[in-house]
PDB file of C-alpha atoms in Angstrom:
ATOM      1  CA  ASN A   1     113.602  85.325 119.323  1.00 71.00           C
ATOM      2  CA  ALA A   2     111.045  82.910 120.006  1.00 78.00           C
ATOM      3  CA  GLY A   3     110.552  82.631 116.340  1.00 92.00           C
ATOM      4  CA  VAL A   4     106.643  80.988 115.497  1.00 96.00           C
ATOM      5  CA  THR A   5     105.107  79.802 118.723  1.00 96.00           C
ATOM      6  CA  GLN A   6     101.945  77.335 119.017  1.00 97.00           C
ATOM      7  CA  THR A   7      99.360  77.097 121.493  1.00 97.00           C
ATOM      8  CA  PRO A   8      98.321  74.384 122.951  1.00 97.00           C
ATOM      9  CA  LYS A   9     100.025  71.489 121.241  1.00 96.00           C
ATOM     10  CA  PHE A  10      97.462  68.629 122.184  1.00 96.00           C
ATOM     11  CA  GLN A  11      93.775  69.118 121.692  1.00 96.00           C
ATOM     12  CA  VAL A  12      90.713  67.034 121.955  1.00 97.00           C
ATOM     13  CA  LEU A  13      87.322  68.565 121.413  1.00 97.00           C
ATOM     14  CA  LYS A  14      83.904  67.124 121.259  1.00 97.00           C
ATOM     15  CA  THR A  15      82.367  67.292 117.843  1.00 97.00           C
ATOM     16  CA  GLY A  16      79.782  70.619 117.800  1.00 97.00           C
ATOM     17  CA  GLN A  17      82.734  72.259 120.437  1.00 97.00           C
ATOM     18  CA  SER A  18      84.716  75.377 119.377  1.00 96.00           C
ATOM     19  CA  MET A  19      88.127  76.376 119.924  1.00 96.00           C
ATOM     20  CA  THR A  20      91.063  78.876 118.474  1.00 97.00           C
ATOM     21  CA  LEU A  21      94.574  77.949 117.329  1.00 98.00           C
ATOM     22  CA  GLN A  22      96.187  80.488 119.053  1.00 98.00           C
ATOM     23  CA  CYS A  23      99.645  81.246 116.536  1.00 98.00           C
ATOM     24  CA  ALA A  24     102.287  84.787 117.395  1.00 97.00           C
ATOM     25  CA  GLN A  25     105.400  85.030 115.788  1.00 96.00           C
ATOM     26  CA  ASP A  26     108.103  88.444 117.106  1.00 94.00           C
ATOM     27  CA  MET A  27     110.086  88.358 113.767  1.00 93.00           C
ATOM     28  CA  ASN A  28     107.921  91.611 112.585  1.00 93.00           C
ATOM     29  CA  HIS A  29     106.446  89.460 109.879  1.00 93.00           C
ATOM     30  CA  GLU A  30     103.928  90.820 107.567  1.00 93.00           C
ATOM     31  CA  TYR A  31     102.651  86.926 106.326  1.00 93.00           C
ATOM     32  CA  MET A  32     101.425  84.327 108.125  1.00 94.00           C
ATOM     33  CA  SER A  33      99.184  81.444 106.830  1.00 95.00           C
ATOM     34  CA  TRP A  34      97.605  78.199 108.875  1.00 97.00           C
ATOM     35  CA  TYR A  35      98.203  74.734 107.178  1.00 96.00           C
ATOM     36  CA  ARG A  36      96.837  71.565 107.820  1.00 97.00           C
ATOM     37  CA  GLN A  37      98.967  68.464 107.014  1.00 95.00           C
ATOM     38  CA  ASP A  38      97.126  64.970 106.919  1.00 93.00           C
ATOM     39  CA  PRO A  39      98.191  61.627 106.271  1.00 85.00           C
ATOM     40  CA  GLY A  40      98.585  60.951 102.220  1.00 82.00           C
ATOM     41  CA  MET A  41      97.921  64.927 101.666  1.00 86.00           C
ATOM     42  CA  GLY A  42     100.498  66.533 102.129  1.00 88.00           C
ATOM     43  CA  LEU A  43     100.422  70.176 103.919  1.00 93.00           C
ATOM     44  CA  ARG A  44      97.341  72.484 102.650  1.00 94.00           C
ATOM     45  CA  LEU A  45      97.170  76.315 103.298  1.00 93.00           C
ATOM     46  CA  ILE A  46      93.636  76.566 105.111  1.00 95.00           C
ATOM     47  CA  HIS A  47      93.958  81.129 105.501  1.00 95.00           C
ATOM     48  CA  TYR A  48      96.577  83.213 104.800  1.00 93.00           C
ATOM     49  CA  SER A  49      96.754  87.123 105.774  1.00 94.00           C
ATOM     50  CA  VAL A  50      99.488  89.586 104.260  1.00 91.00           C
ATOM     51  CA  GLY A  51      99.575  92.402 106.629  1.00 92.00           C
ATOM     52  CA  ALA A  52      97.310  93.241 110.412  1.00 93.00           C
ATOM     53  CA  GLY A  53      93.482  93.465 108.478  1.00 94.00           C
ATOM     54  CA  ILE A  54      93.724  91.162 106.091  1.00 93.00           C
ATOM     55  CA  THR A  55      93.401  87.997 105.465  1.00 95.00           C
ATOM     56  CA  ASP A  56      92.496  85.636 102.835  1.00 93.00           C
ATOM     57  CA  GLN A  57      91.546  81.919 101.885  1.00 93.00           C
ATOM     58  CA  GLY A  58      93.600  79.358 101.373  1.00 90.00           C
ATOM     59  CA  GLU A  59      93.087  75.632  99.206  1.00 88.00           C
ATOM     60  CA  VAL A  60      90.855  74.607 102.341  1.00 94.00           C
ATOM     61  CA  PRO A  61      89.337  77.293 104.299  1.00 96.00           C
ATOM     62  CA  ASN A  62      85.604  76.088 104.942  1.00 96.00           C
ATOM     63  CA  GLY A  63      84.714  75.702 108.799  1.00 96.00           C
ATOM     64  CA  TYR A  64      87.541  77.526 109.993  1.00 97.00           C
ATOM     65  CA  ASN A  65      87.611  81.010 110.505  1.00 97.00           C
ATOM     66  CA  VAL A  66      90.583  83.592 110.889  1.00 97.00           C
ATOM     67  CA  SER A  67      91.466  87.389 111.559  1.00 96.00           C
ATOM     68  CA  ARG A  68      94.519  89.766 112.389  1.00 96.00           C
ATOM     69  CA  SER A  69      94.537  92.500 114.142  1.00 96.00           C
ATOM     70  CA  THR A  70      98.079  92.625 114.994  1.00 96.00           C
ATOM     71  CA  THR A  71     101.482  92.258 113.732  1.00 95.00           C
ATOM     72  CA  GLU A  72     102.158  89.072 115.918  1.00 96.00           C
ATOM     73  CA  ASP A  73      99.185  87.587 116.492  1.00 97.00           C
ATOM     74  CA  PHE A  74      96.724  85.165 113.403  1.00 98.00           C
ATOM     75  CA  PRO A  75      94.542  83.020 115.752  1.00 98.00           C
ATOM     76  CA  LEU A  76      92.168  80.209 113.775  1.00 98.00           C
ATOM     77  CA  ARG A  77      89.333  79.395 115.230  1.00 98.00           C
ATOM     78  CA  LEU A  78      87.215  76.107 114.859  1.00 96.00           C
ATOM     79  CA  LEU A  79      83.200  77.451 115.121  1.00 92.00           C
ATOM     80  CA  SER A  80      82.113  74.033 115.400  1.00 96.00           C
ATOM     81  CA  ALA A  81      84.487  71.135 114.931  1.00 96.00           C
ATOM     82  CA  ALA A  82      83.681  68.096 113.483  1.00 97.00           C
ATOM     83  CA  PRO A  83      85.459  64.510 113.175  1.00 97.00           C
ATOM     84  CA  SER A  84      87.049  65.763 109.527  1.00 96.00           C
ATOM     85  CA  GLN A  85      89.002  68.595 111.343  1.00 97.00           C
ATOM     86  CA  THR A  86      91.200  66.325 113.132  1.00 97.00           C
ATOM     87  CA  SER A  87      94.555  66.872 111.529  1.00 97.00           C
ATOM     88  CA  VAL A  88      98.133  68.533 112.650  1.00 97.00           C
ATOM     89  CA  TYR A  89      97.961  72.477 112.878  1.00 98.00           C
ATOM     90  CA  PHE A  90     100.805  74.525 111.702  1.00 97.00           C
ATOM     91  CA  CYS A  91     100.833  78.159 111.536  1.00 97.00           C
ATOM     92  CA  ALA A  92     103.953  79.741 109.188  1.00 95.00           C
ATOM     93  CA  SER A  93     105.501  83.289 108.573  1.00 94.00           C
ATOM     94  CA  LYS A  94     107.601  85.013 106.731  1.00 90.00           C
ATOM     95  CA  THR A  95     108.014  89.103 105.785  1.00 86.00           C
ATOM     96  CA  ARG A  96     105.726  89.360 102.857  1.00 79.00           C
ATOM     97  CA  ALA A  97     108.953  90.279 100.466  1.00 79.00           C
ATOM     98  CA  GLY A  98     111.018  87.164 101.232  1.00 76.00           C
ATOM     99  CA  SER A  99     111.123  84.066  99.986  1.00 81.00           C
ATOM    100  CA  TYR A 100     109.922  81.449 100.997  1.00 81.00           C
ATOM    101  CA  ASN A 101     113.080  79.781 101.916  1.00 81.00           C
ATOM    102  CA  GLU A 102     112.820  82.067 105.070  1.00 84.00           C
ATOM    103  CA  GLN A 103     109.289  81.064 105.832  1.00 89.00           C
ATOM    104  CA  PHE A 104     109.302  79.684 109.875  1.00 93.00           C
ATOM    105  CA  PHE A 105     106.984  77.158 110.975  1.00 95.00           C
ATOM    106  CA  GLY A 106     105.170  76.749 114.326  1.00 96.00           C
ATOM    107  CA  PRO A 107     106.003  73.455 116.056  1.00 96.00           C
ATOM    108  CA  GLY A 108     102.189  72.353 115.212  1.00 97.00           C
ATOM    109  CA  THR A 109      99.662  71.435 117.230  1.00 97.00           C
ATOM    110  CA  ARG A 110      97.497  68.329 117.582  1.00 97.00           C
ATOM    111  CA  LEU A 111      93.718  68.305 117.210  1.00 97.00           C
ATOM    112  CA  THR A 112      91.745  65.454 117.319  1.00 97.00           C
ATOM    113  CA  VAL A 113      87.594  66.060 117.352  1.00 97.00           C
ATOM    114  CA  LEU A 114      85.409  63.173 118.364  1.00 96.00           C
TER     115      LEU A 114
ATOM    116  CA  ASP B   1      93.172  66.887  92.408  1.00 71.00           C
ATOM    117  CA  GLN B   2      97.483  66.946  93.421  1.00 80.00           C
ATOM    118  CA  GLN B   3      99.349  69.216  91.446  1.00 90.00           C
ATOM    119  CA  VAL B   4     102.446  68.246  93.259  1.00 94.00           C
ATOM    120  CA  LYS B   5     102.743  64.548  94.296  1.00 95.00           C
ATOM    121  CA  GLN B   6     105.539  62.379  96.261  1.00 96.00           C
ATOM    122  CA  ASN B   7     104.757  58.602  94.722  1.00 91.00           C
ATOM    123  CA  SER B   8     106.998  57.026  97.300  1.00 95.00           C
ATOM    124  CA  PRO B   9     105.437  57.500 100.815  1.00 94.00           C
ATOM    125  CA  SER B  10     108.511  56.275 102.258  1.00 96.00           C
ATOM    126  CA  LEU B  11     112.802  55.456 101.733  1.00 97.00           C
ATOM    127  CA  SER B  12     114.787  52.873 103.539  1.00 98.00           C
ATOM    128  CA  VAL B  13     118.970  53.535 102.710  1.00 98.00           C
ATOM    129  CA  GLN B  14     122.524  53.047 104.339  1.00 98.00           C
ATOM    130  CA  GLU B  15     123.897  55.178 106.184  1.00 97.00           C
ATOM    131  CA  GLY B  16     127.018  56.941 103.525  1.00 97.00           C
ATOM    132  CA  ARG B  17     124.044  55.698 100.457  1.00 98.00           C
ATOM    133  CA  ILE B  18     122.609  58.375  98.170  1.00 98.00           C
ATOM    134  CA  SER B  19     119.217  59.063  99.098  1.00 98.00           C
ATOM    135  CA  ILE B  20     116.688  59.984  96.087  1.00 98.00           C
ATOM    136  CA  LEU B  21     113.382  61.163  96.463  1.00 98.00           C
ATOM    137  CA  ASN B  22     111.159  62.633  93.280  1.00 98.00           C
ATOM    138  CA  CYS B  23     108.242  65.125  92.813  1.00 98.00           C
ATOM    139  CA  ASP B  24     106.426  65.046  90.166  1.00 97.00           C
ATOM    140  CA  TYR B  25     104.092  68.196  89.463  1.00 96.00           C
ATOM    141  CA  THR B  26     101.440  69.104  86.746  1.00 94.00           C
ATOM    142  CA  ASN B  27     101.299  72.411  86.837  1.00 89.00           C
ATOM    143  CA  SER B  28     103.651  73.774  84.183  1.00 90.00           C
ATOM    144  CA  MET B  29     102.971  77.505  85.431  1.00 88.00           C
ATOM    145  CA  PHE B  30     104.782  76.653  88.551  1.00 90.00           C
ATOM    146  CA  ASP B  31     108.038  78.839  88.571  1.00 88.00           C
ATOM    147  CA  TYR B  32     109.572  77.625  91.979  1.00 92.00           C
ATOM    148  CA  PHE B  33     109.919  74.955  93.701  1.00 95.00           C
ATOM    149  CA  LEU B  34     111.272  73.759  97.289  1.00 95.00           C
ATOM    150  CA  TRP B  35     111.779  70.902 100.190  1.00 97.00           C
ATOM    151  CA  TYR B  36     110.750  71.145 102.981  1.00 96.00           C
ATOM    152  CA  LYS B  37     112.183  68.861 106.119  1.00 97.00           C
ATOM    153  CA  LYS B  38     109.930  68.013 108.983  1.00 96.00           C
ATOM    154  CA  TYR B  39     111.710  66.104 112.098  1.00 96.00           C
ATOM    155  CA  PRO B  40     108.189  64.526 114.511  1.00 92.00           C
ATOM    156  CA  ALA B  41     106.416  67.248 116.805  1.00 90.00           C
ATOM    157  CA  GLU B  42     108.276  69.836 114.702  1.00 93.00           C
ATOM    158  CA  GLY B  43     107.359  72.103 112.489  1.00 95.00           C
ATOM    159  CA  PRO B  44     108.851  71.796 108.554  1.00 95.00           C
ATOM    160  CA  THR B  45     112.220  73.744 108.169  1.00 95.00           C
ATOM    161  CA  PHE B  46     113.202  74.720 104.758  1.00 94.00           C
ATOM    162  CA  LEU B  47     115.819  72.819 103.035  1.00 96.00           C
ATOM    163  CA  ILE B  48     116.862  73.911  99.627  1.00 96.00           C
ATOM    164  CA  SER B  49     114.940  75.446  96.628  1.00 95.00           C
ATOM    165  CA  ILE B  50     115.803  75.556  92.419  1.00 95.00           C
ATOM    166  CA  SER B  51     113.981  78.275  90.485  1.00 92.00           C
ATOM    167  CA  SER B  52     111.850  77.011  87.258  1.00 91.00           C
ATOM    168  CA  ILE B  53     115.526  79.109  85.143  1.00 92.00           C
ATOM    169  CA  LYS B  54     117.699  76.483  86.593  1.00 95.00           C
ATOM    170  CA  ASP B  55     118.055  72.628  86.687  1.00 96.00           C
ATOM    171  CA  LYS B  56     120.271  72.244  89.259  1.00 97.00           C
ATOM    172  CA  ASN B  57     120.888  73.859  92.706  1.00 97.00           C
ATOM    173  CA  GLU B  58     123.727  72.393  95.217  1.00 97.00           C
ATOM    174  CA  ASP B  59     124.071  73.171  98.823  1.00 96.00           C
ATOM    175  CA  GLY B  60     126.271  71.327 100.531  1.00 97.00           C
ATOM    176  CA  ARG B  61     125.234  67.263 100.273  1.00 98.00           C
ATOM    177  CA  PHE B  62     121.788  68.511  99.302  1.00 98.00           C
ATOM    178  CA  THR B  63     121.150  68.901  95.378  1.00 98.00           C
ATOM    179  CA  VAL B  64     118.017  69.704  94.112  1.00 98.00           C
ATOM    180  CA  PHE B  65     117.525  68.402  89.828  1.00 98.00           C
ATOM    181  CA  LEU B  66     114.520  69.698  88.087  1.00 97.00           C
ATOM    182  CA  ASN B  67     113.250  68.612  84.830  1.00 97.00           C
ATOM    183  CA  LYS B  68     110.847  70.840  83.294  1.00 95.00           C
ATOM    184  CA  SER B  69     110.081  69.202  80.539  1.00 95.00           C
ATOM    185  CA  ALA B  70     109.211  65.710  82.893  1.00 96.00           C
ATOM    186  CA  LYS B  71     107.824  68.156  85.388  1.00 96.00           C
ATOM    187  CA  HIS B  72     110.013  66.246  87.764  1.00 97.00           C
ATOM    188  CA  LEU B  73     112.310  67.232  90.171  1.00 97.00           C
ATOM    189  CA  SER B  74     114.483  65.288  92.520  1.00 98.00           C
ATOM    190  CA  LEU B  75     116.410  65.542  96.001  1.00 98.00           C
ATOM    191  CA  HIS B  76     119.877  64.260  96.695  1.00 98.00           C
ATOM    192  CA  ILE B  77     121.578  63.355  99.353  1.00 98.00           C
ATOM    193  CA  VAL B  78     125.027  62.511  99.655  1.00 97.00           C
ATOM    194  CA  PRO B  79     126.345  60.891 101.936  1.00 98.00           C
ATOM    195  CA  SER B  80     123.215  60.088 103.936  1.00 98.00           C
ATOM    196  CA  GLN B  81     123.447  60.081 107.362  1.00 97.00           C
ATOM    197  CA  PRO B  82     121.198  58.908 110.414  1.00 97.00           C
ATOM    198  CA  GLY B  83     120.030  62.167 111.514  1.00 97.00           C
ATOM    199  CA  ASP B  84     118.362  62.637 107.835  1.00 98.00           C
ATOM    200  CA  SER B  85     115.968  60.872 109.008  1.00 98.00           C
ATOM    201  CA  ALA B  86     113.047  62.518 108.705  1.00 97.00           C
ATOM    202  CA  VAL B  87     109.684  63.575 106.050  1.00 96.00           C
ATOM    203  CA  TYR B  88     110.701  65.362 103.268  1.00 98.00           C
ATOM    204  CA  PHE B  89     108.295  67.375 101.284  1.00 97.00           C
ATOM    205  CA  CYS B  90     108.415  68.839  97.863  1.00 97.00           C
ATOM    206  CA  ALA B  91     106.619  72.513  97.797  1.00 95.00           C
ATOM    207  CA  ALA B  92     105.956  73.944  94.480  1.00 94.00           C
ATOM    208  CA  LEU B  93     105.074  77.983  94.318  1.00 89.00           C
ATOM    209  CA  GLY B  94     101.668  78.463  92.471  1.00 72.00           C
ATOM    210  CA  PRO B  95     101.175  81.081  89.663  1.00 63.00           C
ATOM    211  CA  SER B  96     101.781  84.256  90.267  1.00 60.00           C
ATOM    212  CA  ASN B  97      98.169  85.340  91.162  1.00 49.00           C
ATOM    213  CA  THR B  98      97.960  83.518  94.040  1.00 56.00           C
ATOM    214  CA  GLY B  99     101.500  83.437  95.835  1.00 62.00           C
ATOM    215  CA  LYS B 100     100.639  79.908  97.516  1.00 80.00           C
ATOM    216  CA  LEU B 101     102.411  77.130  97.975  1.00 87.00           C
ATOM    217  CA  ILE B 102     101.609  73.827  97.351  1.00 90.00           C
ATOM    218  CA  PHE B 103     102.737  70.653  99.315  1.00 93.00           C
ATOM    219  CA  GLY B 104     103.241  66.991  97.978  1.00 95.00           C
ATOM    220  CA  GLN B 105     102.195  64.057 100.376  1.00 95.00           C
ATOM    221  CA  GLY B 106     105.503  63.690 101.580  1.00 96.00           C
ATOM    222  CA  THR B 107     108.575  60.987 101.848  1.00 97.00           C
ATOM    223  CA  THR B 108     109.440  58.797 105.015  1.00 96.00           C
ATOM    224  CA  LEU B 109     113.448  58.598 104.980  1.00 98.00           C
ATOM    225  CA  GLN B 110     115.093  56.987 106.971  1.00 98.00           C
ATOM    226  CA  VAL B 111     118.837  56.162 107.193  1.00 98.00           C
ATOM    227  CA  LYS B 112     119.912  52.799 109.121  1.00 97.00           C
ATOM    228  CA  PRO B 113     123.148  53.241 110.660  1.00 94.00           C
TER     229      PRO B 113
END
């Protein structure tokens, strides 16, 4: 099992550019989520999904879009990047009914918006 | 409004001594708490958890204590080892109607040999 994979590892964007952060898992987990980590703020939930075709907003959803067309993939889209979106982004997954003890995180994507 | 707070950004201890990491929360509806450990350039990994019906949970060198009246939990690491040097996040499971994890800001632990 590769677990939770994220690409790219690093990305630099200019203000206004768009991009998609990729997240994939091979554990057949229904629940997937995106967090951002900022200094002094901990991890904050952006969007989450409880299964293919179902997504919902987290704590800080503005500026981000998600879709879940397959169980394996949960991409995060920035339609028009802003410097405030400079952060480290983590994707996570677990079974829908499973405990958060068994939530697995990807290695993260470090995004810089100039 | 930070519902889960880790007020110490960093902690330095000597190898073999006890490390105590603290976490405070404001929402009395939280009913499950977790600690995650994070090394640089890696994602967080689950360390230990505690349900609100307990006041202590132990797993090897790691013990979490929960004081519901004070809305406070702490993670004790005994004895501390250099490999424990990492960022530790406290997290609380939100009210049952959201099921969303709420994280504290993190505490960077350095264990000196």
